[in-house]
Structures are given as structure tokens and as C-alpha cells.
PDB file of C-alpha atoms in Angstrom:
ATOM      1  CA  MET O   1     -14.758  23.893  21.929  1.00 41.00           C
ATOM      2  CA  PRO O   2     -15.451  24.199  18.250  1.00 39.00           C
ATOM      3  CA  PRO O   3     -14.020  21.531  15.868  1.00 38.00           C
ATOM      4  CA  GLU O   4     -10.654  22.327  14.253  1.00 38.00           C
ATOM      5  CA  LYS O   5     -11.126  23.924  10.971  1.00 37.00           C
ATOM      6  CA  VAL O   6      -9.381  21.888   8.162  1.00 33.00           C
ATOM      7  CA  ASP O   7      -9.054  22.104   4.518  1.00 34.00           C
ATOM      8  CA  GLU O   8     -10.256  18.676   3.338  1.00 34.00           C
ATOM      9  CA  LYS O   9      -8.408  19.036   0.063  1.00 39.00           C
ATOM     10  CA  LYS O  10      -5.062  19.146   1.913  1.00 38.00           C
ATOM     11  CA  ILE O  11      -5.465  16.127   4.161  1.00 36.00           C
ATOM     12  CA  GLY O  12      -3.376  13.327   3.047  1.00 43.00           C
ATOM     13  CA  GLN O  13      -1.968  15.063  -0.046  1.00 54.00           C
ATOM     14  CA  ASP O  14       1.290  15.463   1.598  1.00 63.00           C
ATOM     15  CA  ASP O  15       1.500  11.805   2.468  1.00 76.00           C
ATOM     16  CA  PRO O  16       4.256  10.275   0.192  1.00 86.00           C
ATOM     17  CA  VAL O  17       3.748   7.705  -2.202  1.00 95.00           C
ATOM     18  CA  LYS O  18       5.560   4.514  -1.205  1.00 96.00           C
ATOM     19  CA  VAL O  19       6.462   1.820  -3.872  1.00 97.00           C
ATOM     20  CA  TYR O  20       7.352  -1.528  -2.099  1.00 98.00           C
ATOM     21  CA  ARG O  21       9.589  -3.079  -4.614  1.00 96.00           C
ATOM     22  CA  LYS O  22      12.433  -5.358  -5.562  1.00 95.00           C
ATOM     23  CA  PRO O  23      14.866  -3.459  -7.900  1.00 94.00           C
ATOM     24  CA  SER O  24      15.268  -6.280 -10.235  1.00 95.00           C
ATOM     25  CA  CYS O  25      11.585  -6.651 -10.771  1.00 95.00           C
ATOM     26  CA  SER O  26      10.485  -5.540 -14.268  1.00 96.00           C
ATOM     27  CA  THR O  27       6.914  -4.740 -13.007  1.00 96.00           C
ATOM     28  CA  CYS O  28       8.275  -2.703 -10.141  1.00 96.00           C
ATOM     29  CA  ARG O  29      10.475  -0.648 -12.462  1.00 96.00           C
ATOM     30  CA  ALA O  30       7.174   0.011 -14.753  1.00 96.00           C
ATOM     31  CA  ALA O  31       5.293   1.243 -11.668  1.00 96.00           C
ATOM     32  CA  GLU O  32       7.939   3.780 -10.925  1.00 96.00           C
ATOM     33  CA  VAL O  33       8.116   4.945 -14.712  1.00 95.00           C
ATOM     34  CA  PHE O  34       4.110   5.226 -14.378  1.00 95.00           C
ATOM     35  CA  LEU O  35       4.571   7.561 -11.467  1.00 95.00           C
ATOM     36  CA  VAL O  36       7.407   9.540 -13.007  1.00 94.00           C
ATOM     37  CA  GLN O  37       5.170  10.075 -16.212  1.00 94.00           C
ATOM     38  CA  LYS O  38       2.256  11.136 -13.894  1.00 91.00           C
ATOM     39  CA  LYS O  39       4.650  13.442 -12.178  1.00 92.00           C
ATOM     40  CA  VAL O  40       3.975  11.900  -8.860  1.00 93.00           C
ATOM     41  CA  PRO O  41       6.613  12.093  -6.159  1.00 94.00           C
ATOM     42  CA  TYR O  42       7.491   8.815  -4.531  1.00 94.00           C
ATOM     43  CA  VAL O  43       9.857   7.041  -2.242  1.00 96.00           C
ATOM     44  CA  THR O  44      10.911   3.398  -2.639  1.00 96.00           C
ATOM     45  CA  VAL O  45      11.005   0.603  -0.049  1.00 96.00           C
ATOM     46  CA  ASN O  46      13.286  -2.357  -0.889  1.00 96.00           C
ATOM     47  CA  TYR O  47      11.626  -4.782   1.353  1.00 96.00           C
ATOM     48  CA  HIS O  48      14.191  -7.505   0.028  1.00 94.00           C
ATOM     49  CA  GLU O  49      17.018  -5.510   1.446  1.00 95.00           C
ATOM     50  CA  ARG O  50      15.171  -4.588   4.710  1.00 94.00           C
ATOM     51  CA  PRO O  51      12.382  -7.107   5.277  1.00 95.00           C
ATOM     52  CA  LEU O  52       9.069  -5.817   6.507  1.00 97.00           C
ATOM     53  CA  THR O  53       8.075  -6.671  10.163  1.00 97.00           C
ATOM     54  CA  ARG O  54       4.910  -8.444  10.859  1.00 97.00           C
ATOM     55  CA  PHE O  55       3.336  -5.108  12.023  1.00 98.00           C
ATOM     56  CA  GLU O  56       4.129  -3.533   8.684  1.00 97.00           C
ATOM     57  CA  ILE O  57       2.893  -6.462   6.693  1.00 98.00           C
ATOM     58  CA  TRP O  58      -0.557  -6.458   8.814  1.00 98.00           C
ATOM     59  CA  GLN O  59      -0.585  -2.468   8.335  1.00 97.00           C
ATOM     60  CA  LEU O  60      -0.201  -2.920   4.491  1.00 98.00           C
ATOM     61  CA  LEU O  61      -2.768  -5.634   4.375  1.00 98.00           C
ATOM     62  CA  ASP O  62      -5.199  -3.483   6.143  1.00 97.00           C
ATOM     63  CA  LYS O  63      -4.670  -0.595   3.595  1.00 96.00           C
ATOM     64  CA  LEU O  64      -4.822  -2.987   0.804  1.00 97.00           C
ATOM     65  CA  LYS O  65      -8.031  -4.354   2.074  1.00 96.00           C
ATOM     66  CA  MET O  66      -6.578  -7.909   1.375  1.00 97.00           C
ATOM     67  CA  LYS O  67      -5.890 -11.153   3.364  1.00 97.00           C
ATOM     68  CA  PRO O  68      -2.329 -12.588   3.526  1.00 98.00           C
ATOM     69  CA  ARG O  69      -2.938 -15.117   0.851  1.00 97.00           C
ATOM     70  CA  ASP O  70      -4.137 -12.378  -1.587  1.00 97.00           C
ATOM     71  CA  ILE O  71      -0.479 -11.053  -1.784  1.00 98.00           C
ATOM     72  CA  LEU O  72       1.551 -14.338  -1.943  1.00 97.00           C
ATOM     73  CA  ARG O  73       3.571 -14.928  -5.172  1.00 97.00           C
ATOM     74  CA  ARG O  74       2.224 -17.987  -6.308  1.00 95.00           C
ATOM     75  CA  ARG O  75       5.187 -18.514  -8.843  1.00 94.00           C
ATOM     76  CA  GLU O  76       7.798 -18.265  -6.161  1.00 95.00           C
ATOM     77  CA  PRO O  77       9.399 -21.583  -5.652  1.00 96.00           C
ATOM     78  CA  LEU O  78       8.951 -21.037  -1.862  1.00 96.00           C
ATOM     79  CA  TYR O  79       5.194 -21.162  -2.339  1.00 96.00           C
ATOM     80  CA  LYS O  80       5.348 -24.788  -3.370  1.00 94.00           C
ATOM     81  CA  LYS O  81       8.214 -25.616  -0.953  1.00 95.00           C
ATOM     82  CA  PHE O  82       6.035 -24.488   2.120  1.00 95.00           C
ATOM     83  CA  GLY O  83       2.908 -26.226   0.659  1.00 95.00           C
ATOM     84  CA  LEU O  84       1.051 -22.825   0.383  1.00 96.00           C
ATOM     85  CA  ASP O  85      -0.963 -24.248  -2.488  1.00 90.00           C
ATOM     86  CA  HIS O  86      -2.822 -26.428  -0.229  1.00 88.00           C
ATOM     87  CA  GLY O  87      -4.471 -23.406   1.707  1.00 86.00           C
ATOM     88  CA  HIS O  88      -3.884 -25.208   5.365  1.00 92.00           C
ATOM     89  CA  HIS O  89      -1.918 -22.234   6.742  1.00 95.00           C
ATOM     90  CA  THR O  90      -3.634 -19.627   8.948  1.00 96.00           C
ATOM     91  CA  ASP O  91      -3.175 -15.775   8.114  1.00 97.00           C
ATOM     92  CA  ASP O  92      -0.807 -15.457  11.002  1.00 98.00           C
ATOM     93  CA  GLU O  93       1.316 -18.291   9.782  1.00 97.00           C
ATOM     94  CA  LEU O  94       1.352 -16.729   6.309  1.00 98.00           C
ATOM     95  CA  VAL O  95       2.508 -13.307   7.662  1.00 98.00           C
ATOM     96  CA  THR O  96       5.149 -15.173   9.707  1.00 98.00           C
ATOM     97  CA  LEU O  97       6.446 -16.644   6.506  1.00 98.00           C
ATOM     98  CA  MET O  98       6.347 -13.439   4.722  1.00 98.00           C
ATOM     99  CA  GLU O  99       8.310 -11.647   7.371  1.00 98.00           C
ATOM    100  CA  ALA O 100      11.030 -14.382   7.084  1.00 98.00           C
ATOM    101  CA  HIS O 101      10.916 -14.667   3.324  1.00 98.00           C
ATOM    102  CA  PRO O 102       9.955 -11.546   1.701  1.00 97.00           C
ATOM    103  CA  GLU O 103      10.035 -13.059  -1.807  1.00 97.00           C
ATOM    104  CA  LEU O 104       6.708 -14.452  -0.932  1.00 98.00           C
ATOM    105  CA  ILE O 105       5.162 -10.992  -1.033  1.00 98.00           C
ATOM    106  CA  GLU O 106       3.642  -9.942  -4.471  1.00 97.00           C
ATOM    107  CA  ARG O 107       5.061  -6.836  -5.667  1.00 97.00           C
ATOM    108  CA  PRO O 108       4.837  -3.987  -6.485  1.00 98.00           C
ATOM    109  CA  ILE O 109       2.689  -2.556  -3.777  1.00 98.00           C
ATOM    110  CA  VAL O 110       2.137   1.048  -3.804  1.00 98.00           C
ATOM    111  CA  GLU O 111       0.974   2.982  -0.592  1.00 97.00           C
ATOM    112  CA  LYS O 112      -0.440   6.518  -0.152  1.00 95.00           C
ATOM    113  CA  GLY O 113      -1.915   7.470   3.195  1.00 92.00           C
ATOM    114  CA  ASP O 114      -4.030   4.864   4.508  1.00 92.00           C
ATOM    115  CA  HIS O 115      -4.648   3.224   1.097  1.00 95.00           C
ATOM    116  CA  ALA O 116      -2.532   0.749  -0.866  1.00 97.00           C
ATOM    117  CA  VAL O 117      -2.863  -1.145  -3.941  1.00 97.00           C
ATOM    118  CA  LEU O 118      -1.313  -4.155  -5.540  1.00 97.00           C
ATOM    119  CA  ALA O 119       0.112  -2.565  -8.782  1.00 96.00           C
ATOM    120  CA  ARG O 120      -0.556  -5.581 -11.146  1.00 94.00           C
ATOM    121  CA  PRO O 121      -1.305  -4.169 -13.635  1.00 93.00           C
ATOM    122  CA  VAL O 122       0.596  -0.833 -13.213  1.00 94.00           C
ATOM    123  CA  ASP O 123      -2.305   1.320 -14.030  1.00 91.00           C
ATOM    124  CA  THR O 124      -4.091   0.008 -10.988  1.00 93.00           C
ATOM    125  CA  ILE O 125      -2.141   2.950  -9.401  1.00 95.00           C
ATOM    126  CA  LEU O 126      -4.532   5.127 -10.732  1.00 92.00           C
ATOM    127  CA  GLN O 127      -7.218   3.856  -8.354  1.00 90.00           C
ATOM    128  CA  LEU O 128      -4.785   4.820  -5.465  1.00 88.00           C
ATOM    129  CA  LEU O 129      -4.231   8.452  -6.817  1.00 87.00           C
ATOM    130  CA  LYS O 130      -8.107   9.097  -7.098  1.00 83.00           C
ATOM    131  CA  LYS O 131      -8.942   7.684  -3.831  1.00 66.00           C
ATOM    132  CA  PRO O 132     -10.946  10.209  -1.729  1.00 59.00           C
ATOM    133  CA  LEU O 133      -8.859  11.275   1.421  1.00 52.00           C
ATOM    134  CA  ARG O 134     -10.122  10.262   4.787  1.00 54.00           C
ATOM    135  CA  LEU O 135     -10.304  12.694   7.607  1.00 48.00           C
ATOM    136  CA  PRO O 136      -8.401  11.721  10.779  1.00 51.00           C
ATOM    137  CA  LYS O 137     -11.191  10.723  13.373  1.00 54.00           C
ATOM    138  CA  SER O 138     -10.090  13.604  15.631  1.00 54.00           C
ATOM    139  CA  VAL O 139     -10.934  16.204  12.879  1.00 49.00           C
ATOM    140  CA  LYS O 140     -14.429  17.238  11.919  1.00 54.00           C
ATOM    141  CA  PRO O 141     -14.867  18.923   8.600  1.00 52.00           C
ATOM    142  CA  VAL O 142     -16.206  22.620   8.613  1.00 52.00           C
ATOM    143  CA  LYS O 143     -18.645  23.480   5.813  1.00 53.00           C
ATOM    144  CA  PRO O 144     -17.655  26.754   4.281  1.00 50.00           C
ATOM    145  CA  THR O 145     -20.310  29.542   4.939  1.00 52.00           C
ATOM    146  CA  ASN O 146     -20.934  32.672   2.701  1.00 53.00           C
ATOM    147  CA  LEU O 147     -20.435  35.607   4.895  1.00 52.00           C
ATOM    148  CA  ASN O 148     -21.785  38.693   3.143  1.00 52.00           C
ATOM    149  CA  LEU O 149     -20.207  41.399   5.473  1.00 48.00           C
TER     150      LEU O 149
END
């Protein structure tokens, strides 16, 4: 059976841009203004109102290509309260704390498809918007051929 023919330019373009945010955060609001100015449609996820699950946090970390410690809010009072500045917690323990205390997660995180960025500074979002799109493993690209009929 021949591979499914796919227009590579369209793959992932319909993936919504998601902004994981806290509405009172000025950097989150700046990220949204940035997307509006670039005419990029997006949806917001208020992860303080509906905390992320462990699975969702691990998925975001995979898309960010980061470790749990990389997205901790170091200025958050809970950071010191839980002794996170000592570096003795495992990645799994950190994700458990982030699930229970979403204020420990740095923000905003902007996601598109299978990529995400920590939007600090806000123009980091450009890296996400310029990312090449990855084909699903089940789809093989078909090279166009010139048929002179």
C-alpha cells in the first residue's frame, strides 16, 4: 500500500496555540498582546483555576525540552518554603509539587502542536511560530513529481 499523500505545509498548522497563564500576570498578558499583534489565534489555559495533571505537566516538559526544575518559579514563596533551592528533590517530586501548587510553574508557557516555549521574554514565542512541523510517524511525505502529460 503506498504511503498516504500529505501536504507537509498543512500538518500542524491547524494546531491551536495555547497560552498557559495566570490572568493577573503581566507577562502572560503581554504574551497575549504579542499573539494578537501577530494575528495568531490562540486559546488560554488558566492553570491556576484548573490545575494541570501530572500527565499534562510531563507532556509540557517534553514539548519544552526541559526538566521540572527549569520551569520552577524561583521567586514564588513556596519555592523556599519547600526547600526547592537546595536541589534535593527528584523530578517526580517536583512534578508532584507543581500539580498540587500550580503557582510553582513559571509562566507563561505557549504551546503549539508538539512544541512549547517558556515565553520569557515574550518574543521567545517567535521561536515556536517558526518551528518546522513534524510529521506524525504514521505519515510518510511524498515528494512532488512533475508529470508532463
